[in-house]
PDB file of C-alpha atoms in Angstrom:
ATOM      1  CA  ALA A   1       0.000   0.000   0.000  1.00 77.00           C
ATOM      2  CA  HIS A   2       1.052   3.604  -0.489  1.00 88.00           C
ATOM      3  CA  ASN A   3      -0.332   6.939   0.671  1.00 88.00           C
ATOM      4  CA  VAL A   4      -0.878  10.136  -1.306  1.00 89.00           C
ATOM      5  CA  PHE A   5      -1.400  13.556   0.265  1.00 88.00           C
ATOM      6  CA  TRP A   6      -3.742  15.927  -1.582  1.00 87.00           C
ATOM      7  CA  LEU A   7      -4.003  19.655  -0.909  1.00 85.00           C
ATOM      8  CA  GLY A   8      -6.805  21.357  -2.825  1.00 80.00           C
ATOM      9  CA  GLN A   9      -7.931  24.926  -3.232  1.00 83.00           C
ATOM     10  CA  PRO A  10     -11.636  25.892  -3.086  1.00 82.00           C
ATOM     11  CA  ASN A  11     -13.791  25.313  -6.173  1.00 80.00           C
ATOM     12  CA  THR A  12     -11.516  22.806  -7.887  1.00 81.00           C
ATOM     13  CA  THR A  13     -12.449  19.490  -9.512  1.00 83.00           C
ATOM     14  CA  THR A  14     -10.860  16.414 -10.983  1.00 85.00           C
ATOM     15  CA  SER A  15     -11.741  14.887 -14.318  1.00 85.00           C
ATOM     16  CA  VAL A  16     -14.058  11.882 -14.292  1.00 89.00           C
ATOM     17  CA  HIS A  17     -11.692   8.922 -14.065  1.00 93.00           C
ATOM     18  CA  TYR A  18     -11.100   5.531 -12.493  1.00 96.00           C
ATOM     19  CA  ASP A  19      -8.177   3.811 -10.760  1.00 95.00           C
ATOM     20  CA  LEU A  20      -7.268   0.130 -10.577  1.00 95.00           C
ATOM     21  CA  HIS A  21      -6.409   0.038  -6.870  1.00 95.00           C
ATOM     22  CA  HIS A  22      -8.462  -0.253  -3.720  1.00 96.00           C
ATOM     23  CA  ASN A  23      -8.713   3.389  -2.662  1.00 96.00           C
ATOM     24  CA  PHE A  24      -9.367   4.473   0.936  1.00 97.00           C
ATOM     25  CA  VAL A  25      -9.964   8.224   1.146  1.00 96.00           C
ATOM     26  CA  THR A  26      -9.538  10.035   4.465  1.00 96.00           C
ATOM     27  CA  GLN A  27     -10.773  13.628   4.663  1.00 94.00           C
ATOM     28  CA  VAL A  28      -8.504  15.599   7.015  1.00 94.00           C
ATOM     29  CA  ARG A  29      -9.543  19.222   6.529  1.00 93.00           C
ATOM     30  CA  GLY A  30     -12.280  20.984   4.590  1.00 91.00           C
ATOM     31  CA  THR A  31     -14.964  19.200   2.590  1.00 91.00           C
ATOM     32  CA  ARG A  32     -15.028  17.288  -0.663  1.00 92.00           C
ATOM     33  CA  ARG A  33     -17.745  15.700  -2.757  1.00 91.00           C
ATOM     34  CA  PHE A  34     -17.202  12.395  -4.559  1.00 93.00           C
ATOM     35  CA  ILE A  35     -19.507  11.535  -7.468  1.00 90.00           C
ATOM     36  CA  LEU A  36     -19.129   7.840  -8.303  1.00 93.00           C
ATOM     37  CA  TYR A  37     -20.322   5.492 -11.049  1.00 93.00           C
ATOM     38  CA  PRO A  38     -19.814   1.701 -11.141  1.00 94.00           C
ATOM     39  CA  PRO A  39     -17.642   0.083 -13.831  1.00 94.00           C
ATOM     40  CA  SER A  40     -20.767  -1.102 -15.633  1.00 92.00           C
ATOM     41  CA  ALA A  41     -21.454   2.535 -16.587  1.00 91.00           C
ATOM     42  CA  SER A  42     -18.194   2.759 -18.541  1.00 92.00           C
ATOM     43  CA  ALA A  43     -19.723   2.755 -22.024  1.00 89.00           C
ATOM     44  CA  SER A  44     -21.983   5.732 -21.330  1.00 87.00           C
ATOM     45  CA  LEU A  45     -19.087   7.579 -19.663  1.00 88.00           C
ATOM     46  CA  VAL A  46     -17.162   7.315 -22.973  1.00 88.00           C
ATOM     47  CA  PRO A  47     -13.626   6.399 -21.878  1.00 91.00           C
ATOM     48  CA  HIS A  48     -10.626   7.518 -23.902  1.00 89.00           C
ATOM     49  CA  PRO A  49      -8.820   4.867 -25.972  1.00 88.00           C
ATOM     50  CA  TYR A  50      -6.170   2.742 -24.312  1.00 90.00           C
ATOM     51  CA  HIS A  51      -3.197   4.569 -25.870  1.00 84.00           C
ATOM     52  CA  HIS A  52      -4.590   8.063 -25.455  1.00 83.00           C
ATOM     53  CA  PRO A  53      -2.749  10.303 -22.928  1.00 83.00           C
ATOM     54  CA  ARG A  54      -6.044  10.716 -21.022  1.00 85.00           C
ATOM     55  CA  TYR A  55      -6.589   6.975 -20.736  1.00 89.00           C
ATOM     56  CA  HIS A  56      -8.714   6.086 -17.650  1.00 92.00           C
ATOM     57  CA  GLN A  57     -10.592   9.381 -18.079  1.00 91.00           C
ATOM     58  CA  SER A  58     -13.996  10.179 -19.550  1.00 89.00           C
ATOM     59  CA  GLN A  59     -14.465  12.122 -22.763  1.00 84.00           C
ATOM     60  CA  LEU A  60     -17.614  13.783 -21.450  1.00 79.00           C
ATOM     61  CA  TYR A  61     -17.591  17.441 -20.573  1.00 64.00           C
ATOM     62  CA  TYR A  62     -19.043  18.605 -17.298  1.00 61.00           C
ATOM     63  CA  ALA A  63     -19.778  21.808 -15.419  1.00 54.00           C
ATOM     64  CA  GLU A  64     -17.420  23.046 -12.723  1.00 52.00           C
ATOM     65  CA  THR A  65     -18.002  22.745  -8.977  1.00 49.00           C
ATOM     66  CA  GLY A  66     -21.592  23.280  -7.953  1.00 49.00           C
ATOM     67  CA  ALA A  67     -23.176  21.753 -11.059  1.00 49.00           C
ATOM     68  CA  SER A  68     -22.774  18.017 -11.286  1.00 48.00           C
ATOM     69  CA  SER A  69     -24.611  17.321 -14.530  1.00 51.00           C
ATOM     70  CA  PHE A  70     -22.759  15.793 -17.459  1.00 52.00           C
ATOM     71  CA  TRP A  71     -23.266  16.410 -21.133  1.00 47.00           C
ATOM     72  CA  GLY A  72     -24.665  13.093 -22.121  1.00 52.00           C
ATOM     73  CA  ASP A  73     -26.861  10.330 -20.791  1.00 59.00           C
ATOM     74  CA  ILE A  74     -25.221   8.216 -18.108  1.00 64.00           C
ATOM     75  CA  ALA A  75     -26.608   4.691 -17.857  1.00 61.00           C
ATOM     76  CA  ARG A  76     -26.564   4.688 -14.057  1.00 70.00           C
ATOM     77  CA  GLU A  77     -27.427   7.069 -11.249  1.00 80.00           C
ATOM     78  CA  PRO A  78     -24.305   8.233  -9.416  1.00 85.00           C
ATOM     79  CA  VAL A  79     -23.426   7.532  -5.812  1.00 90.00           C
ATOM     80  CA  VAL A  80     -22.705  10.883  -4.126  1.00 92.00           C
ATOM     81  CA  ALA A  81     -20.584  11.073  -0.977  1.00 94.00           C
ATOM     82  CA  ASP A  82     -19.994  14.364   0.864  1.00 94.00           C
ATOM     83  CA  LEU A  83     -16.898  14.075   3.042  1.00 94.00           C
ATOM     84  CA  GLU A  84     -16.169  16.103   6.138  1.00 94.00           C
ATOM     85  CA  PRO A  85     -13.058  15.989   8.374  1.00 95.00           C
ATOM     86  CA  GLY A  86     -12.702  12.527   9.895  1.00 96.00           C
ATOM     87  CA  ASP A  87     -14.749  10.741   7.216  1.00 97.00           C
ATOM     88  CA  LEU A  88     -13.383   7.672   5.414  1.00 97.00           C
ATOM     89  CA  LEU A  89     -14.590   6.617   1.946  1.00 97.00           C
ATOM     90  CA  TYR A  90     -13.783   3.395   0.098  1.00 97.00           C
ATOM     91  CA  VAL A  91     -13.613   3.651  -3.700  1.00 97.00           C
ATOM     92  CA  PRO A  92     -13.431   0.167  -5.288  1.00 96.00           C
ATOM     93  CA  PRO A  93     -11.175  -0.586  -8.272  1.00 97.00           C
ATOM     94  CA  PHE A  94     -12.490   0.576 -11.665  1.00 97.00           C
ATOM     95  CA  TRP A  95     -15.154   2.816 -10.116  1.00 97.00           C
ATOM     96  CA  TRP A  96     -15.461   6.096 -11.991  1.00 95.00           C
ATOM     97  CA  HIS A  97     -15.328   9.184  -9.800  1.00 93.00           C
ATOM     98  CA  ARG A  98     -15.152  12.927  -9.941  1.00 90.00           C
ATOM     99  CA  VAL A  99     -13.965  14.886  -6.915  1.00 90.00           C
ATOM    100  CA  GLU A 100     -15.056  18.418  -6.043  1.00 87.00           C
ATOM    101  CA  SER A 101     -13.312  20.523  -3.425  1.00 85.00           C
ATOM    102  CA  ASN A 102     -16.236  22.605  -2.187  1.00 81.00           C
ATOM    103  CA  SER A 103     -14.938  24.023   1.104  1.00 80.00           C
ATOM    104  CA  LYS A 104     -14.277  27.735   1.662  1.00 83.00           C
ATOM    105  CA  GLY A 105     -10.613  27.165   2.485  1.00 84.00           C
ATOM    106  CA  PRO A 106      -7.931  24.608   1.612  1.00 87.00           C
ATOM    107  CA  SER A 107      -8.968  20.967   1.598  1.00 88.00           C
ATOM    108  CA  ILE A 108      -6.653  18.181   2.743  1.00 90.00           C
ATOM    109  CA  GLN A 109      -7.200  14.539   1.846  1.00 92.00           C
ATOM    110  CA  VAL A 110      -5.053  11.419   2.243  1.00 94.00           C
ATOM    111  CA  ASN A 111      -5.507   8.439  -0.078  1.00 93.00           C
ATOM    112  CA  THR A 112      -4.313   4.932   0.750  1.00 95.00           C
ATOM    113  CA  TRP A 113      -4.024   2.788  -2.352  1.00 95.00           C
ATOM    114  CA  SER A 114      -3.493  -0.964  -2.199  1.00 95.00           C
ATOM    115  CA  THR A 115      -3.283  -3.644  -4.850  1.00 94.00           C
ATOM    116  CA  SER A 116      -6.304  -5.660  -5.967  1.00 94.00           C
ATOM    117  CA  ASP A 117      -7.239  -8.852  -7.794  1.00 95.00           C
ATOM    118  CA  GLU A 118      -8.586  -6.562 -10.497  1.00 96.00           C
ATOM    119  CA  ILE A 119      -5.085  -5.144 -11.075  1.00 96.00           C
ATOM    120  CA  SER A 120      -3.580  -8.624 -11.337  1.00 96.00           C
ATOM    121  CA  ALA A 121      -6.294  -9.721 -13.770  1.00 97.00           C
ATOM    122  CA  PHE A 122      -5.930  -6.519 -15.797  1.00 97.00           C
ATOM    123  CA  ASN A 123      -2.154  -6.836 -16.119  1.00 96.00           C
ATOM    124  CA  GLY A 124      -2.365 -10.544 -16.863  1.00 97.00           C
ATOM    125  CA  LEU A 125      -4.744  -9.967 -19.777  1.00 97.00           C
ATOM    126  CA  VAL A 126      -4.121  -6.498 -21.198  1.00 97.00           C
ATOM    127  CA  THR A 127      -0.328  -6.518 -21.094  1.00 94.00           C
ATOM    128  CA  SER A 128       0.055 -10.213 -21.910  1.00 95.00           C
ATOM    129  CA  LYS A 129       2.423 -11.068 -24.741  1.00 91.00           C
ATOM    130  CA  PRO A 130       0.935 -12.711 -27.834  1.00 90.00           C
ATOM    131  CA  PRO A 131       2.134 -16.231 -28.647  1.00 90.00           C
ATOM    132  CA  LYS A 132       5.784 -16.239 -29.678  1.00 91.00           C
ATOM    133  CA  TRP A 133       5.086 -17.758 -33.074  1.00 91.00           C
ATOM    134  CA  ILE A 134       2.799 -14.802 -33.882  1.00 91.00           C
ATOM    135  CA  LEU A 135       5.355 -12.287 -32.632  1.00 89.00           C
ATOM    136  CA  LYS A 136       7.907 -13.791 -35.005  1.00 88.00           C
ATOM    137  CA  LEU A 137       5.695 -12.672 -37.894  1.00 86.00           C
ATOM    138  CA  TRP A 138       5.679  -9.066 -36.674  1.00 81.00           C
ATOM    139  CA  GLY A 139       6.477  -6.543 -39.385  1.00 76.00           C
ATOM    140  CA  SER A 140       5.205  -8.695 -42.246  1.00 79.00           C
ATOM    141  CA  LYS A 141       1.744  -8.816 -43.742  1.00 80.00           C
ATOM    142  CA  ARG A 142       1.505 -12.473 -42.708  1.00 83.00           C
ATOM    143  CA  VAL A 143       0.917 -11.371 -39.101  1.00 87.00           C
ATOM    144  CA  VAL A 144      -2.366  -9.602 -39.893  1.00 86.00           C
ATOM    145  CA  PRO A 145      -4.828 -12.539 -40.070  1.00 90.00           C
ATOM    146  CA  PHE A 146      -3.192 -14.312 -37.124  1.00 92.00           C
ATOM    147  CA  ALA A 147      -3.256 -11.213 -34.918  1.00 91.00           C
ATOM    148  CA  LYS A 148      -6.906 -10.545 -35.704  1.00 92.00           C
ATOM    149  CA  GLN A 149      -7.956 -14.151 -35.136  1.00 94.00           C
ATOM    150  CA  TYR A 150      -6.029 -14.414 -31.886  1.00 95.00           C
ATOM    151  CA  VAL A 151      -7.792 -11.328 -30.527  1.00 96.00           C
ATOM    152  CA  LEU A 152     -11.178 -12.635 -31.680  1.00 95.00           C
ATOM    153  CA  ASP A 153     -10.496 -16.017 -30.066  1.00 96.00           C
ATOM    154  CA  VAL A 154      -9.567 -14.452 -26.721  1.00 97.00           C
ATOM    155  CA  VAL A 155     -12.725 -12.326 -26.766  1.00 96.00           C
ATOM    156  CA  THR A 156     -14.764 -15.434 -27.597  1.00 95.00           C
ATOM    157  CA  GLU A 157     -13.253 -17.456 -24.742  1.00 96.00           C
ATOM    158  CA  VAL A 158     -13.742 -14.639 -22.215  1.00 96.00           C
ATOM    159  CA  GLN A 159     -17.352 -14.262 -23.337  1.00 94.00           C
ATOM    160  CA  LYS A 160     -17.875 -17.984 -22.769  1.00 94.00           C
ATOM    161  CA  LEU A 161     -16.513 -17.757 -19.215  1.00 94.00           C
ATOM    162  CA  PHE A 162     -18.575 -14.658 -18.364  1.00 93.00           C
ATOM    163  CA  PRO A 163     -21.766 -15.169 -20.430  1.00 89.00           C
ATOM    164  CA  SER A 164     -23.955 -12.894 -18.305  1.00 85.00           C
ATOM    165  CA  HIS A 165     -21.585  -9.948 -18.837  1.00 85.00           C
ATOM    166  CA  PHE A 166     -22.050  -9.697 -22.613  1.00 83.00           C
ATOM    167  CA  ASN A 167     -24.796  -9.242 -25.165  1.00 75.00           C
ATOM    168  CA  ALA A 168     -25.982 -12.481 -26.733  1.00 62.00           C
ATOM    169  CA  GLU A 169     -25.819 -11.040 -30.246  1.00 75.00           C
ATOM    170  CA  GLY A 170     -22.865  -9.859 -32.277  1.00 82.00           C
ATOM    171  CA  GLY A 171     -20.215 -12.250 -31.014  1.00 89.00           C
ATOM    172  CA  PRO A 172     -16.617 -11.070 -30.611  1.00 94.00           C
ATOM    173  CA  GLU A 173     -16.865  -8.826 -33.681  1.00 94.00           C
ATOM    174  CA  GLY A 174     -19.910  -7.146 -32.165  1.00 93.00           C
ATOM    175  CA  PHE A 175     -17.959  -6.441 -28.975  1.00 94.00           C
ATOM    176  CA  ILE A 176     -15.141  -4.890 -31.005  1.00 94.00           C
ATOM    177  CA  GLY A 177     -17.703  -2.738 -32.807  1.00 92.00           C
ATOM    178  CA  GLU A 178     -18.922  -1.500 -29.417  1.00 92.00           C
ATOM    179  CA  ILE A 179     -15.349  -0.478 -28.537  1.00 93.00           C
ATOM    180  CA  VAL A 180     -15.081   1.596 -31.706  1.00 90.00           C
ATOM    181  CA  GLN A 181     -18.449   3.251 -31.223  1.00 89.00           C
ATOM    182  CA  THR A 182     -17.906   4.003 -27.548  1.00 89.00           C
ATOM    183  CA  LYS A 183     -14.308   5.190 -27.493  1.00 88.00           C
ATOM    184  CA  TYR A 184     -13.713   6.592 -30.957  1.00 84.00           C
ATOM    185  CA  LEU A 185     -16.942   7.674 -32.635  1.00 82.00           C
ATOM    186  CA  SER A 186     -19.720   8.518 -30.178  1.00 75.00           C
ATOM    187  CA  LYS A 187     -18.304  11.889 -29.061  1.00 66.00           C
ATOM    188  CA  GLY A 188     -16.314  12.739 -32.174  1.00 59.00           C
ATOM    189  CA  LEU A 189     -12.928  11.992 -30.638  1.00 62.00           C
ATOM    190  CA  THR A 190     -10.800  11.703 -33.765  1.00 55.00           C
ATOM    191  CA  PRO A 191     -11.433  15.191 -35.217  1.00 54.00           C
ATOM    192  CA  ARG A 192     -10.200  16.599 -31.894  1.00 57.00           C
ATOM    193  CA  LEU A 193      -6.986  14.579 -31.993  1.00 57.00           C
ATOM    194  CA  ILE A 194      -5.005  15.869 -34.922  1.00 49.00           C
ATOM    195  CA  ASP A 195      -1.675  14.908 -33.359  1.00 53.00           C
ATOM    196  CA  PHE A 196      -2.864  11.375 -32.588  1.00 55.00           C
ATOM    197  CA  GLU A 197      -4.932  10.767 -35.687  1.00 49.00           C
ATOM    198  CA  PRO A 198      -2.218   8.629 -37.360  1.00 48.00           C
ATOM    199  CA  TYR A 199      -2.611   6.172 -34.490  1.00 50.00           C
ATOM    200  CA  PHE A 200      -6.398   6.062 -34.604  1.00 56.00           C
ATOM    201  CA  GLU A 201      -7.396   6.937 -38.185  1.00 63.00           C
ATOM    202  CA  CYS A 202     -11.149   6.656 -37.749  1.00 72.00           C
ATOM    203  CA  ALA A 203     -12.281   9.850 -39.401  1.00 68.00           C
ATOM    204  CA  ASP A 204     -11.323   8.869 -42.975  1.00 73.00           C
ATOM    205  CA  TRP A 205     -12.103   5.165 -42.680  1.00 79.00           C
ATOM    206  CA  LYS A 206     -13.891   3.537 -45.618  1.00 83.00           C
ATOM    207  CA  GLU A 207     -15.353   0.056 -45.711  1.00 87.00           C
ATOM    208  CA  SER A 208     -13.903  -0.422 -49.180  1.00 85.00           C
ATOM    209  CA  SER A 209     -10.406  -0.180 -47.707  1.00 81.00           C
ATOM    210  CA  CYS A 210     -10.898  -3.279 -45.534  1.00 85.00           C
ATOM    211  CA  PRO A 211      -9.015  -6.384 -46.685  1.00 81.00           C
ATOM    212  CA  LYS A 212     -10.891  -9.575 -47.429  1.00 82.00           C
ATOM    213  CA  LYS A 213     -11.212 -11.977 -44.532  1.00 79.00           C
ATOM    214  CA  SER A 214      -8.318 -14.441 -44.642  1.00 80.00           C
ATOM    215  CA  THR A 215      -8.534 -18.187 -44.142  1.00 82.00           C
ATOM    216  CA  ILE A 216      -6.215 -19.788 -41.573  1.00 88.00           C
ATOM    217  CA  ILE A 217      -5.395 -23.488 -41.875  1.00 88.00           C
ATOM    218  CA  GLN A 218      -6.942 -25.816 -39.291  1.00 88.00           C
ATOM    219  CA  SER A 219      -3.715 -26.623 -37.435  1.00 88.00           C
ATOM    220  CA  ASP A 220      -2.940 -22.945 -36.883  1.00 89.00           C
ATOM    221  CA  ARG A 221      -6.549 -22.287 -35.847  1.00 91.00           C
ATOM    222  CA  GLY A 222      -6.143 -24.955 -33.188  1.00 93.00           C
ATOM    223  CA  LYS A 223      -2.976 -23.328 -31.862  1.00 94.00           C
ATOM    224  CA  LEU A 224      -4.683 -19.935 -31.716  1.00 94.00           C
ATOM    225  CA  LYS A 225      -7.703 -21.308 -29.884  1.00 95.00           C
ATOM    226  CA  GLN A 226      -5.546 -23.182 -27.369  1.00 96.00           C
ATOM    227  CA  ALA A 227      -3.543 -20.033 -26.576  1.00 96.00           C
ATOM    228  CA  ALA A 228      -6.735 -17.996 -26.239  1.00 97.00           C
ATOM    229  CA  GLN A 229      -8.339 -20.546 -23.894  1.00 97.00           C
ATOM    230  CA  SER A 230      -5.267 -20.607 -21.674  1.00 97.00           C
ATOM    231  CA  LEU A 231      -5.195 -16.806 -21.376  1.00 97.00           C
ATOM    232  CA  ALA A 232      -8.948 -16.546 -20.737  1.00 97.00           C
ATOM    233  CA  ASP A 233      -8.818 -19.265 -18.049  1.00 97.00           C
ATOM    234  CA  LYS A 234      -5.985 -17.449 -16.292  1.00 97.00           C
ATOM    235  CA  PHE A 235      -7.952 -14.184 -16.420  1.00 97.00           C
ATOM    236  CA  TYR A 236     -11.018 -15.862 -14.905  1.00 97.00           C
ATOM    237  CA  SER A 237      -9.101 -17.487 -12.056  1.00 96.00           C
ATOM    238  CA  THR A 238      -7.213 -14.276 -11.263  1.00 97.00           C
ATOM    239  CA  ILE A 239     -10.176 -11.934 -11.167  1.00 96.00           C
ATOM    240  CA  TYR A 240     -12.135 -14.368  -8.973  1.00 96.00           C
ATOM    241  CA  ALA A 241      -9.115 -15.352  -6.856  1.00 94.00           C
ATOM    242  CA  ASN A 242     -10.886 -14.436  -3.608  1.00 93.00           C
ATOM    243  CA  VAL A 243     -14.460 -15.243  -4.649  1.00 93.00           C
ATOM    244  CA  THR A 244     -15.798 -18.540  -3.301  1.00 91.00           C
ATOM    245  CA  ASN A 245     -18.753 -18.947  -5.665  1.00 92.00           C
ATOM    246  CA  PRO A 246     -18.744 -16.595  -8.695  1.00 91.00           C
ATOM    247  CA  SER A 247     -22.130 -17.902  -9.862  1.00 89.00           C
ATOM    248  CA  ASP A 248     -23.833 -16.791  -6.631  1.00 91.00           C
ATOM    249  CA  LEU A 249     -22.688 -13.199  -6.215  1.00 91.00           C
ATOM    250  CA  ASP A 250     -24.774 -10.399  -4.780  1.00 93.00           C
ATOM    251  CA  PRO A 251     -26.282  -8.487  -7.763  1.00 92.00           C
ATOM    252  CA  GLN A 252     -24.298  -5.332  -6.991  1.00 92.00           C
ATOM    253  CA  VAL A 253     -21.050  -7.281  -6.722  1.00 93.00           C
ATOM    254  CA  ALA A 254     -21.835  -9.154  -9.942  1.00 93.00           C
ATOM    255  CA  ASP A 255     -22.491  -5.810 -11.630  1.00 93.00           C
ATOM    256  CA  HIS A 256     -19.071  -4.587 -10.460  1.00 95.00           C
ATOM    257  CA  TYR A 257     -17.306  -7.597 -11.969  1.00 95.00           C
ATOM    258  CA  ALA A 258     -19.273  -7.308 -15.208  1.00 94.00           C
ATOM    259  CA  GLY A 259     -17.982  -3.768 -15.675  1.00 95.00           C
ATOM    260  CA  VAL A 260     -14.410  -4.741 -14.778  1.00 96.00           C
ATOM    261  CA  VAL A 261     -14.412  -7.666 -17.217  1.00 96.00           C
ATOM    262  CA  ARG A 262     -15.772  -5.621 -20.124  1.00 96.00           C
ATOM    263  CA  THR A 263     -13.413  -2.697 -19.464  1.00 96.00           C
ATOM    264  CA  THR A 264     -10.383  -4.967 -19.204  1.00 97.00           C
ATOM    265  CA  LEU A 265     -11.290  -6.940 -22.325  1.00 97.00           C
ATOM    266  CA  SER A 266     -11.762  -3.713 -24.272  1.00 96.00           C
ATOM    267  CA  ASP A 267      -8.267  -2.557 -23.341  1.00 96.00           C
ATOM    268  CA  PHE A 268      -6.867  -5.988 -24.245  1.00 97.00           C
ATOM    269  CA  VAL A 269      -8.297  -5.736 -27.762  1.00 96.00           C
ATOM    270  CA  GLU A 270      -6.808  -2.287 -28.349  1.00 93.00           C
ATOM    271  CA  ASN A 271      -3.406  -3.076 -26.871  1.00 93.00           C
ATOM    272  CA  GLN A 272      -2.948  -6.416 -28.637  1.00 93.00           C
ATOM    273  CA  LEU A 273      -3.871  -4.978 -32.024  1.00 91.00           C
ATOM    274  CA  PHE A 274      -1.643  -1.977 -31.413  1.00 88.00           C
ATOM    275  CA  THR A 275       1.267  -4.213 -30.383  1.00 87.00           C
ATOM    276  CA  LEU A 276       0.996  -6.451 -33.433  1.00 87.00           C
ATOM    277  CA  LEU A 277      -0.456  -4.275 -36.180  1.00 83.00           C
ATOM    278  CA  ALA A 278      -0.124  -0.560 -35.480  1.00 71.00           C
ATOM    279  CA  SER A 279       2.347   0.193 -38.219  1.00 58.00           C
ATOM    280  CA  LYS A 280       0.510   2.622 -40.453  1.00 50.00           C
ATOM    281  CA  GLU A 281       2.689   1.911 -43.470  1.00 50.00           C
ATOM    282  CA  GLN A 282       1.889  -1.798 -43.458  1.00 49.00           C
ATOM    283  CA  HIS A 283      -1.256  -2.521 -41.518  1.00 53.00           C
ATOM    284  CA  GLY A 284      -3.291   0.623 -40.803  1.00 60.00           C
ATOM    285  CA  SER A 285      -4.306   1.996 -37.424  1.00 79.00           C
ATOM    286  CA  VAL A 286      -5.968   0.395 -34.423  1.00 84.00           C
ATOM    287  CA  CYS A 287      -9.338   2.033 -34.956  1.00 84.00           C
ATOM    288  CA  ALA A 288      -9.419   1.285 -38.688  1.00 85.00           C
ATOM    289  CA  ILE A 289      -8.492  -2.337 -38.021  1.00 88.00           C
ATOM    290  CA  MET A 290     -11.267  -2.702 -35.450  1.00 91.00           C
ATOM    291  CA  ARG A 291     -13.848  -1.133 -37.741  1.00 90.00           C
ATOM    292  CA  CYS A 292     -13.005  -3.676 -40.416  1.00 90.00           C
ATOM    293  CA  MET A 293     -13.190  -6.540 -37.917  1.00 91.00           C
ATOM    294  CA  ALA A 294     -16.593  -5.338 -36.678  1.00 91.00           C
ATOM    295  CA  LEU A 295     -18.077  -5.730 -40.159  1.00 89.00           C
ATOM    296  CA  TYR A 296     -18.354  -9.467 -39.532  1.00 84.00           C
ATOM    297  CA  ALA A 297     -20.522  -9.145 -36.410  1.00 77.00           C
ATOM    298  CA  SER A 298     -23.177 -11.863 -36.393  1.00 64.00           C
TER     299      SER A 298
END
């Protein structure tokens, strides 16, 4: 665990964001308001893409202190906590929150952050290395179909392990389409990112530019599926490491895990495709690749 000391001036706010740690907030002086949303509200909070400098933060605009309404429709009602000196607040991992310093003088707050199963599961999935035999193809066009299929297979296997956390329709391609719509298109992100547009390249995307779907021989398909199953199984066991019976969770706890799983899987898709294919000269950009993959949603 580690502690962070915060000193805030009156009428200041933070952006709407989430952290991966267990977060215990102690209010020492002054008052602060926390506005919290569960991880399951992530899509309507429009997170920035994984490789954006404001990753973990919402794209939505909001009024300054004193007006807590967002521009946009949030899928869930917020939990509002007004802290006074001596109060302690627990913010779970992946919970979105905005903090307002609304006291007349300086506000002092101490945060204690500690690791979580969610962090271990996140790191184990999102920053996992692709199979070595795929990495050896990096830099050539031969890597493209294998990278795409590997990502689709991992999404498929995670969806099988957490069936209640995903829509029944669309399959893995449908989930990837949701990532594109939520993070890249719904709030017009790409026109506001001139410097980062080469990495995302959504604005000028055309369906006609998508390559034809490639066929992978059966033996290689088996290797891809086996690698995907192994990674998905490890993710499941890590995120539920301290849960006795995942099928019998309290509805609010189950809702928390549903949001964590979807958020983590979304970041996995972006990071894996970026790692293997984000060379504009050869393969296109992450967003363009995902838009092409989403065309095959069932």
